[in-house]
Amino acid sequence: MLFRAIRLGLLGAALHFAGIPAATAQPIEGANPAVWSGDVAGPLVHKPTGASFPPSYGIFHRSRVLALTPDGSDVALNYDAQDGDTRTRLSIFLYRPRDPAQHGLKGALAAIAARSPKAFVWADGPFAIPAPSASPVALRAFKGAYKTGIGPQTVMDYLYLAELGAWTVKVRATITHVRDPSQEEAIDLIVRQLPWGTILDANGPCQGPACRTTGAMPFDSHMVESMLPAVLAKRLPFDPAAERSLPEIAQAPVPPLGAVAIRQSRKPPLLYVAEVKDLGTFRAVRLPDNLSGMIDSAFGKLSIAGPVYAVTIQSEPPSGAKPGGAEPSLLIPRFFAGEPTPAQFGAAVGEFVLHSTASPFVTVAETVAAMDAEP
């Protein structure tokens, strides 16, 4: 699981799953002529943006088109694929944002939690979309991978969200009986092949979060969060006494405790440290180069560029513990692609003070509940 199973050079073939015959396209539903133009057996063009969607992407065949508003400001298309006993339903949503609770990240995650209440976070974070040929704008969307079950009964849910400003593109996909990383990479490729240039032209100045491609972005990786603490505990020694003498550069709000000092280190791999009384010591550390490759796992592949930083939480043994008894525990609940700012680190500290990080199996429902609790 912790190596790149399919090289990027194979992505073009990933859509075709070698040896799998193409499924028969299903009848198109809901191609409202006031919203869509074109032959239902060929490309359909979304009139408000001019974005064209083909009848198929490889073995993914368009099965349904919906106009959720009469003016075409909220539309959806379904594409289905059958790969042996593996079935994938992919839904593309294109809309003008109106209700953040429904159309934002929280609403998208809530929909996954409602449909798959046992799904837990496998990976989430940045997803790179190269600049289309007709536009100089590259994008950094959000991608989330959520897992339910184990073995051949595993179900993977995927979410891609690109908020551009005037328009938002959201892609939802569910793979049942998933068995190979190429089935996920096929979805990645479809998302990158969407008509981004046309949508960006209709959008106007790109001002949404997906257009901010610089700066550190937080991400999660279940496999690495579960396996890395034991490795880092031996390779990254810390000196709490020396850390307390480091210069204070900011404060991290940790309600209801108030705020704690964020101290900065000039000596790698430590970047920031914040000590929260009775809870533990929070640190931002740069991962060794030979460990950062563990992030690029077979499933839940993200777009990680530049240095990788981890947020660690180290709790001390209970007071009164015998010498040589319980060892300090180390948790790694968050990563950053790129060097985080003090504010980003402080926000992570506040989040983890409020919400439990003891279990690596954080469900989507728990994630939504934590977002609901945010001020």
GROMACS .gro file of C-alpha atoms in nm:
model
  375
    1MET     CA    1   0.000   0.000   0.000
    2LEU     CA    2   0.293   0.235   0.060
    3PHE     CA    3   0.442   0.248  -0.287
    4ARG     CA    4   0.330   0.390  -0.619
    5ALA     CA    5   0.150   0.097  -0.773
    6ILE     CA    6   0.068   0.261  -1.105
    7ARG     CA    7   0.308   0.505  -1.268
    8LEU     CA    8   0.178   0.832  -1.411
    9GLY     CA    9   0.274   0.715  -1.756
   10LEU     CA   10   0.002   0.452  -1.736
   11LEU     CA   11  -0.279   0.697  -1.664
   12GLY     CA   12  -0.389   0.711  -2.026
   13ALA     CA   13  -0.448   0.337  -2.023
   14ALA     CA   14  -0.618   0.347  -1.684
   15LEU     CA   15  -0.949   0.457  -1.837
   16HIS     CA   16  -0.974   0.141  -2.042
   17PHE     CA   17  -0.889  -0.130  -1.785
   18ALA     CA   18  -0.719  -0.366  -2.029
   19GLY     CA   19  -0.928  -0.654  -2.148
   20ILE     CA   20  -1.259  -0.517  -2.016
   21PRO     CA   21  -1.523  -0.465  -2.289
   22ALA     CA   22  -1.706  -0.131  -2.296
   23ALA     CA   23  -2.051  -0.132  -2.142
   24THR     CA   24  -2.356  -0.032  -2.342
   25ALA     CA   25  -2.459   0.331  -2.287
   26GLN     CA   26  -2.786   0.381  -2.104
   27PRO     CA   27  -3.062   0.619  -2.225
   28ILE     CA   28  -3.010   0.984  -2.135
   29GLU     CA   29  -3.256   1.138  -1.891
   30GLY     CA   30  -3.321   1.503  -1.824
   31ALA     CA   31  -3.136   1.671  -2.115
   32ASN     CA   32  -3.349   1.987  -2.090
   33PRO     CA   33  -3.310   2.176  -2.423
   34ALA     CA   34  -3.330   2.506  -2.237
   35VAL     CA   35  -3.006   2.412  -2.056
   36TRP     CA   36  -2.830   2.167  -2.287
   37SER     CA   37  -2.758   2.166  -2.659
   38GLY     CA   38  -2.633   1.884  -2.877
   39ASP     CA   39  -2.728   1.531  -2.964
   40VAL     CA   40  -2.798   1.314  -2.661
   41ALA     CA   41  -2.591   1.043  -2.831
   42GLY     CA   42  -2.294   1.279  -2.862
   43PRO     CA   43  -2.145   1.572  -2.671
   44LEU     CA   44  -2.384   1.776  -2.459
   45VAL     CA   45  -2.305   2.145  -2.416
   46HIS     CA   46  -2.404   2.329  -2.101
   47LYS     CA   47  -2.542   2.656  -2.241
   48PRO     CA   48  -2.464   2.891  -1.947
   49THR     CA   49  -2.090   2.805  -1.956
   50GLY     CA   50  -2.038   2.645  -2.298
   51ALA     CA   51  -1.879   2.342  -2.129
   52SER     CA   52  -1.906   2.026  -2.339
   53PHE     CA   53  -1.939   1.680  -2.190
   54PRO     CA   54  -1.882   1.371  -2.408
   55PRO     CA   55  -2.105   1.062  -2.416
   56SER     CA   56  -1.824   0.860  -2.259
   57TYR     CA   57  -1.485   0.875  -2.093
   58GLY     CA   58  -1.330   0.539  -2.181
   59ILE     CA   59  -1.557   0.277  -2.027
   60PHE     CA   60  -1.748   0.544  -1.832
   61HIS     CA   61  -2.076   0.605  -2.018
   62ARG     CA   62  -2.307   0.897  -1.958
   63SER     CA   63  -2.632   0.769  -1.812
   64ARG     CA   64  -2.822   1.071  -1.684
   65VAL     CA   65  -2.828   1.450  -1.710
   66LEU     CA   66  -3.010   1.672  -1.464
   67ALA     CA   67  -3.088   2.044  -1.454
   68LEU     CA   68  -3.152   2.114  -1.086
   69THR     CA   69  -3.251   2.473  -1.163
   70PRO     CA   70  -3.444   2.592  -1.472
   71ASP     CA   71  -3.175   2.844  -1.568
   72GLY     CA   72  -2.895   2.584  -1.571
   73SER     CA   73  -2.708   2.734  -1.277
   74ASP     CA   74  -2.706   2.393  -1.105
   75VAL     CA   75  -2.664   2.081  -1.319
   76ALA     CA   76  -2.539   1.726  -1.281
   77LEU     CA   77  -2.428   1.443  -1.509
   78ASN     CA   78  -2.386   1.076  -1.420
   79TYR     CA   79  -2.135   0.841  -1.581
   80ASP     CA   80  -2.130   0.468  -1.507
   81ALA     CA   81  -1.863   0.203  -1.561
   82GLN     CA   82  -1.863  -0.174  -1.518
   83ASP     CA   83  -1.525  -0.346  -1.476
   84GLY     CA   84  -1.591  -0.714  -1.405
   85ASP     CA   85  -1.766  -0.715  -1.068
   86THR     CA   86  -1.649  -0.358  -0.998
   87ARG     CA   87  -1.906  -0.087  -1.059
   88THR     CA   88  -1.835   0.284  -1.052
   89ARG     CA   89  -2.089   0.566  -1.048
   90LEU     CA   90  -1.938   0.908  -1.118
   91SER     CA   91  -2.142   1.228  -1.084
   92ILE     CA   92  -2.025   1.566  -1.211
   93PHE     CA   93  -2.188   1.877  -1.060
   94LEU     CA   94  -2.148   2.223  -1.210
   95TYR     CA   95  -2.316   2.507  -1.026
   96ARG     CA   96  -2.314   2.866  -0.913
   97PRO     CA   97  -2.267   2.857  -0.533
   98ARG     CA   98  -2.578   2.959  -0.343
   99ASP     CA   99  -2.616   2.767  -0.019
  100PRO     CA  100  -2.275   2.695   0.140
  101ALA     CA  101  -2.430   2.432   0.365
  102GLN     CA  102  -2.532   2.234   0.057
  103HIS     CA  103  -2.266   2.320  -0.195
  104GLY     CA  104  -1.957   2.367   0.022
  105LEU     CA  105  -1.719   2.104   0.155
  106LYS     CA  106  -1.919   2.047   0.472
  107GLY     CA  107  -2.237   1.974   0.277
  108ALA     CA  108  -2.054   1.741   0.038
  109LEU     CA  109  -1.906   1.545   0.327
  110ALA     CA  110  -2.242   1.532   0.504
  111ALA     CA  111  -2.393   1.370   0.193
  112ILE     CA  112  -2.122   1.101   0.198
  113ALA     CA  113  -2.174   1.043   0.571
  114ALA     CA  114  -2.549   1.004   0.519
  115ARG     CA  115  -2.502   0.753   0.239
  116SER     CA  116  -2.207   0.567   0.397
  117PRO     CA  117  -2.227   0.616   0.775
  118LYS     CA  118  -1.933   0.378   0.842
  119ALA     CA  119  -1.699   0.544   0.591
  120PHE     CA  120  -1.377   0.674   0.742
  121VAL     CA  121  -1.122   0.920   0.609
  122TRP     CA  122  -0.859   0.739   0.404
  123ALA     CA  123  -0.691   1.047   0.258
  124ASP     CA  124  -0.778   1.406   0.176
  125GLY     CA  125  -0.590   1.709   0.058
  126PRO     CA  126  -0.460   1.882  -0.256
  127PHE     CA  127  -0.533   1.759  -0.606
  128ALA     CA  128  -0.349   1.928  -0.893
  129ILE     CA  129  -0.524   2.008  -1.221
  130PRO     CA  130  -0.275   2.130  -1.484
  131ALA     CA  131  -0.353   2.448  -1.672
  132PRO     CA  132  -0.575   2.371  -1.974
  133SER     CA  133  -0.435   2.464  -2.315
  134ALA     CA  134  -0.678   2.754  -2.358
  135SER     CA  135  -0.609   2.905  -2.016
  136PRO     CA  136  -0.299   2.985  -1.811
  137VAL     CA  137  -0.476   2.894  -1.486
  138ALA     CA  138  -0.362   2.581  -1.304
  139LEU     CA  139  -0.585   2.463  -1.020
  140ARG     CA  140  -0.540   2.300  -0.682
  141ALA     CA  141  -0.868   2.132  -0.597
  142PHE     CA  142  -0.962   1.931  -0.289
  143LYS     CA  143  -0.971   1.553  -0.314
  144GLY     CA  144  -1.103   1.317  -0.047
  145ALA     CA  145  -1.100   0.936  -0.043
  146TYR     CA  146  -1.326   0.758   0.207
  147LYS     CA  147  -1.324   0.385   0.277
  148THR     CA  148  -1.596   0.148   0.398
  149GLY     CA  149  -1.528  -0.221   0.468
  150ILE     CA  150  -1.227  -0.440   0.400
  151GLY     CA  151  -1.122  -0.696   0.142
  152PRO     CA  152  -1.330  -0.765  -0.168
  153GLN     CA  153  -1.634  -0.592  -0.015
  154THR     CA  154  -1.453  -0.259   0.016
  155VAL     CA  155  -1.639   0.049  -0.106
  156MET     CA  156  -1.445   0.367  -0.182
  157ASP     CA  157  -1.614   0.705  -0.200
  158TYR     CA  158  -1.436   0.997  -0.366
  159LEU     CA  159  -1.496   1.369  -0.359
  160TYR     CA  160  -1.332   1.637  -0.572
  161LEU     CA  161  -1.417   2.002  -0.514
  162ALA     CA  162  -1.291   2.297  -0.722
  163GLU     CA  163  -1.434   2.631  -0.610
  164LEU     CA  164  -1.351   2.885  -0.882
  165GLY     CA  165  -1.550   3.184  -0.764
  166ALA     CA  166  -1.855   3.231  -0.988
  167TRP     CA  167  -1.876   2.856  -1.061
  168THR     CA  168  -1.791   2.542  -0.867
  169VAL     CA  169  -1.718   2.195  -1.000
  170LYS     CA  170  -1.780   1.898  -0.773
  171VAL     CA  171  -1.726   1.533  -0.863
  172ARG     CA  172  -1.857   1.244  -0.655
  173ALA     CA  173  -1.763   0.884  -0.731
  174THR     CA  174  -1.834   0.551  -0.563
  175ILE     CA  175  -1.649   0.231  -0.646
  176THR     CA  176  -1.796  -0.097  -0.523
  177HIS     CA  177  -1.576  -0.410  -0.506
  178VAL     CA  178  -1.270  -0.193  -0.566
  179ARG     CA  179  -0.960  -0.400  -0.632
  180ASP     CA  180  -0.694  -0.197  -0.811
  181PRO     CA  181  -0.547   0.156  -0.782
  182SER     CA  182  -0.597   0.203  -1.157
  183GLN     CA  183  -0.972   0.221  -1.093
  184GLU     CA  184  -0.916   0.527  -0.876
  185GLU     CA  185  -0.661   0.678  -1.115
  186ALA     CA  186  -0.917   0.651  -1.395
  187ILE     CA  187  -1.140   0.887  -1.196
  188ASP     CA  188  -0.845   1.122  -1.136
  189LEU     CA  189  -0.787   1.135  -1.510
  190ILE     CA  190  -1.152   1.213  -1.589
  191VAL     CA  191  -1.149   1.500  -1.339
  192ARG     CA  192  -0.837   1.642  -1.505
  193GLN     CA  193  -0.998   1.603  -1.850
  194LEU     CA  194  -1.310   1.806  -1.767
  195PRO     CA  195  -1.358   2.120  -1.983
  196TRP     CA  196  -1.171   2.345  -1.741
  197GLY     CA  197  -1.069   2.603  -1.999
  198THR     CA  198  -1.430   2.669  -2.103
  199ILE     CA  199  -1.556   2.674  -1.745
  200LEU     CA  200  -1.280   2.917  -1.643
  201ASP     CA  201  -1.367   3.144  -1.935
  202ALA     CA  202  -1.729   3.153  -1.818
  203ASN     CA  203  -1.620   3.199  -1.457
  204GLY     CA  204  -1.421   3.516  -1.518
  205PRO     CA  205  -1.137   3.606  -1.279
  206CYS     CA  206  -1.051   3.291  -1.086
  207GLN     CA  207  -1.085   3.388  -0.721
  208GLY     CA  208  -1.195   3.069  -0.543
  209PRO     CA  209  -0.982   2.845  -0.320
  210ALA     CA  210  -0.899   2.616  -0.613
  211CYS     CA  211  -0.713   2.903  -0.779
  212ARG     CA  212  -0.472   2.951  -0.486
  213THR     CA  213  -0.197   2.713  -0.584
  214THR     CA  214   0.078   2.852  -0.362
  215GLY     CA  215   0.127   2.815   0.011
  216ALA     CA  216   0.102   2.511   0.234
  217MET     CA  217  -0.213   2.297   0.225
  218PRO     CA  218  -0.311   2.057   0.505
  219PHE     CA  219  -0.382   1.695   0.424
  220ASP     CA  220  -0.460   1.364   0.593
  221SER     CA  221  -0.336   1.014   0.514
  222HIS     CA  222  -0.477   0.726   0.716
  223MET     CA  223  -0.205   0.476   0.627
  224VAL     CA  224   0.079   0.710   0.715
  225GLU     CA  225  -0.090   0.844   1.027
  226SER     CA  226  -0.118   0.485   1.147
  227MET     CA  227   0.236   0.370   1.063
  228LEU     CA  228   0.460   0.675   1.088
  229PRO     CA  229   0.451   0.750   1.466
  230ALA     CA  230   0.656   0.441   1.555
  231VAL     CA  231   0.918   0.540   1.297
  232LEU     CA  232   0.936   0.906   1.394
  233ALA     CA  233   0.944   0.836   1.768
  234LYS     CA  234   1.285   0.673   1.717
  235ARG     CA  235   1.425   0.911   1.457
  236LEU     CA  236   1.320   1.252   1.582
  237PRO     CA  237   1.442   1.313   1.937
  238PHE     CA  238   1.291   1.616   2.112
  239ASP     CA  239   1.423   1.828   2.399
  240PRO     CA  240   1.128   1.983   2.588
  241ALA     CA  241   1.354   2.188   2.817
  242ALA     CA  242   1.537   2.347   2.524
  243GLU     CA  243   1.208   2.404   2.341
  244ARG     CA  244   1.074   2.615   2.627
  245SER     CA  245   1.354   2.865   2.567
  246LEU     CA  246   1.275   2.910   2.196
  247PRO     CA  247   1.142   3.253   2.090
  248GLU     CA  248   0.765   3.298   2.096
  249ILE     CA  249   0.634   3.414   1.758
  250ALA     CA  250   0.255   3.376   1.792
  251GLN     CA  251  -0.027   3.241   2.004
  252ALA     CA  252  -0.252   2.947   1.928
  253PRO     CA  253  -0.613   2.988   2.044
  254VAL     CA  254  -0.722   2.671   2.225
  255PRO     CA  255  -1.073   2.727   2.360
  256PRO     CA  256  -1.177   2.681   2.632
  257LEU     CA  257  -0.820   2.693   2.766
  258GLY     CA  258  -0.741   3.035   2.626
  259ALA     CA  259  -0.422   3.051   2.419
  260VAL     CA  260  -0.077   2.893   2.425
  261ALA     CA  261   0.256   3.018   2.294
  262ILE     CA  262   0.385   2.904   1.955
  263ARG     CA  263   0.764   2.889   1.959
  264GLN     CA  264   0.979   2.866   1.648
  265SER     CA  265   1.291   2.657   1.602
  266ARG     CA  266   1.572   2.744   1.364
  267LYS     CA  267   1.711   2.392   1.386
  268PRO     CA  268   1.547   2.137   1.150
  269PRO     CA  269   1.351   1.916   1.155
  270LEU     CA  270   1.157   2.105   1.427
  271LEU     CA  271   0.968   2.411   1.298
  272TYR     CA  272   0.711   2.506   1.566
  273VAL     CA  273   0.623   2.381   1.912
  274ALA     CA  274   0.330   2.454   2.144
  275GLU     CA  275   0.292   2.302   2.489
  276VAL     CA  276  -0.066   2.258   2.612
  277LYS     CA  277  -0.079   2.190   2.985
  278ASP     CA  278  -0.209   1.843   3.080
  279LEU     CA  279  -0.270   1.753   2.715
  280GLY     CA  280   0.070   1.727   2.551
  281THR     CA  281   0.322   1.897   2.328
  282PHE     CA  282   0.233   1.984   1.970
  283ARG     CA  283   0.510   2.013   1.713
  284ALA     CA  284   0.541   2.083   1.342
  285VAL     CA  285   0.832   1.884   1.204
  286ARG     CA  286   0.967   1.839   0.855
  287LEU     CA  287   0.964   1.476   0.749
  288PRO     CA  288   1.288   1.317   0.634
  289ASP     CA  289   1.297   1.297   0.256
  290ASN     CA  290   1.302   0.917   0.258
  291LEU     CA  291   0.985   0.912   0.468
  292SER     CA  292   0.784   1.167   0.274
  293GLY     CA  293   0.750   0.915  -0.010
  294MET     CA  294   0.524   0.708   0.215
  295ILE     CA  295   0.254   0.968   0.153
  296ASP     CA  296   0.222   0.857  -0.209
  297SER     CA  297   0.020   0.543  -0.135
  298ALA     CA  298  -0.162   0.316  -0.377
  299PHE     CA  299  -0.513   0.439  -0.293
  300GLY     CA  300  -0.605   0.791  -0.193
  301LYS     CA  301  -0.337   0.947  -0.410
  302LEU     CA  302  -0.292   1.322  -0.356
  303SER     CA  303  -0.079   1.588  -0.525
  304ILE     CA  304   0.203   1.645  -0.280
  305ALA     CA  305   0.481   1.878  -0.391
  306GLY     CA  306   0.762   2.035  -0.193
  307PRO     CA  307   0.856   1.952   0.165
  308VAL     CA  308   0.614   1.755   0.381
  309TYR     CA  309   0.554   1.860   0.740
  310ALA     CA  310   0.379   1.657   1.009
  311VAL     CA  311   0.192   1.781   1.314
  312THR     CA  312   0.283   1.556   1.604
  313ILE     CA  313   0.123   1.531   1.947
  314GLN     CA  314   0.335   1.386   2.226
  315SER     CA  315   0.175   1.313   2.560
  316GLU     CA  316   0.382   1.240   2.866
  317PRO     CA  317   0.339   0.927   3.084
  318PRO     CA  318   0.078   0.964   3.359
  319SER     CA  319   0.204   1.139   3.671
  320GLY     CA  320   0.333   0.887   3.926
  321ALA     CA  321   0.431   0.635   3.657
  322LYS     CA  322   0.735   0.426   3.748
  323PRO     CA  323   1.065   0.508   3.576
  324GLY     CA  324   1.112   0.288   3.272
  325GLY     CA  325   0.740   0.218   3.255
  326ALA     CA  326   0.498   0.381   3.012
  327GLU     CA  327   0.659   0.563   2.720
  328PRO     CA  328   0.531   0.893   2.589
  329SER     CA  329   0.272   0.836   2.317
  330LEU     CA  330   0.310   0.999   1.976
  331LEU     CA  331   0.022   1.081   1.743
  332ILE     CA  332   0.046   1.226   1.393
  333PRO     CA  333  -0.301   1.346   1.296
  334ARG     CA  334  -0.215   1.599   1.022
  335PHE     CA  335   0.030   1.675   0.746
  336PHE     CA  336   0.109   1.982   0.537
  337ALA     CA  337   0.221   1.991   0.176
  338GLY     CA  338   0.467   2.277   0.206
  339GLU     CA  339   0.583   2.472   0.510
  340PRO     CA  340   0.284   2.576   0.726
  341THR     CA  341   0.250   2.926   0.863
  342PRO     CA  342   0.228   2.985   1.240
  343ALA     CA  343  -0.144   3.054   1.192
  344GLN     CA  344  -0.196   2.720   1.016
  345PHE     CA  345  -0.009   2.536   1.288
  346GLY     CA  346  -0.204   2.722   1.557
  347ALA     CA  347  -0.534   2.631   1.390
  348ALA     CA  348  -0.431   2.264   1.390
  349VAL     CA  349  -0.344   2.281   1.760
  350GLY     CA  350  -0.682   2.435   1.841
  351GLU     CA  351  -0.862   2.174   1.633
  352PHE     CA  352  -0.691   1.880   1.803
  353VAL     CA  353  -0.743   2.022   2.152
  354LEU     CA  354  -1.117   2.031   2.081
  355HIS     CA  355  -1.146   1.697   1.903
  356SER     CA  356  -1.012   1.353   1.984
  357THR     CA  357  -0.720   1.225   1.779
  358ALA     CA  358  -0.668   0.896   1.960
  359SER     CA  359  -0.823   0.679   1.689
  360PRO     CA  360  -0.681   0.660   1.337
  361PHE     CA  361  -1.026   0.562   1.210
  362VAL     CA  362  -1.186   0.906   1.190
  363THR     CA  363  -1.525   0.869   1.024
  364VAL     CA  364  -1.668   1.114   0.776
  365ALA     CA  365  -1.958   1.172   1.016
  366GLU     CA  366  -1.711   1.269   1.293
  367THR     CA  367  -1.538   1.505   1.053
  368VAL     CA  368  -1.867   1.677   0.972
  369ALA     CA  369  -1.952   1.701   1.344
  370ALA     CA  370  -1.616   1.867   1.408
  371MET     CA  371  -1.681   2.115   1.126
  372ASP     CA  372  -2.022   2.193   1.277
  373ALA     CA  373  -1.853   2.275   1.607
  374GLU     CA  374  -1.619   2.529   1.447
  375PRO     CA  375  -1.692   2.893   1.534
   0.00000   0.00000   0.00000
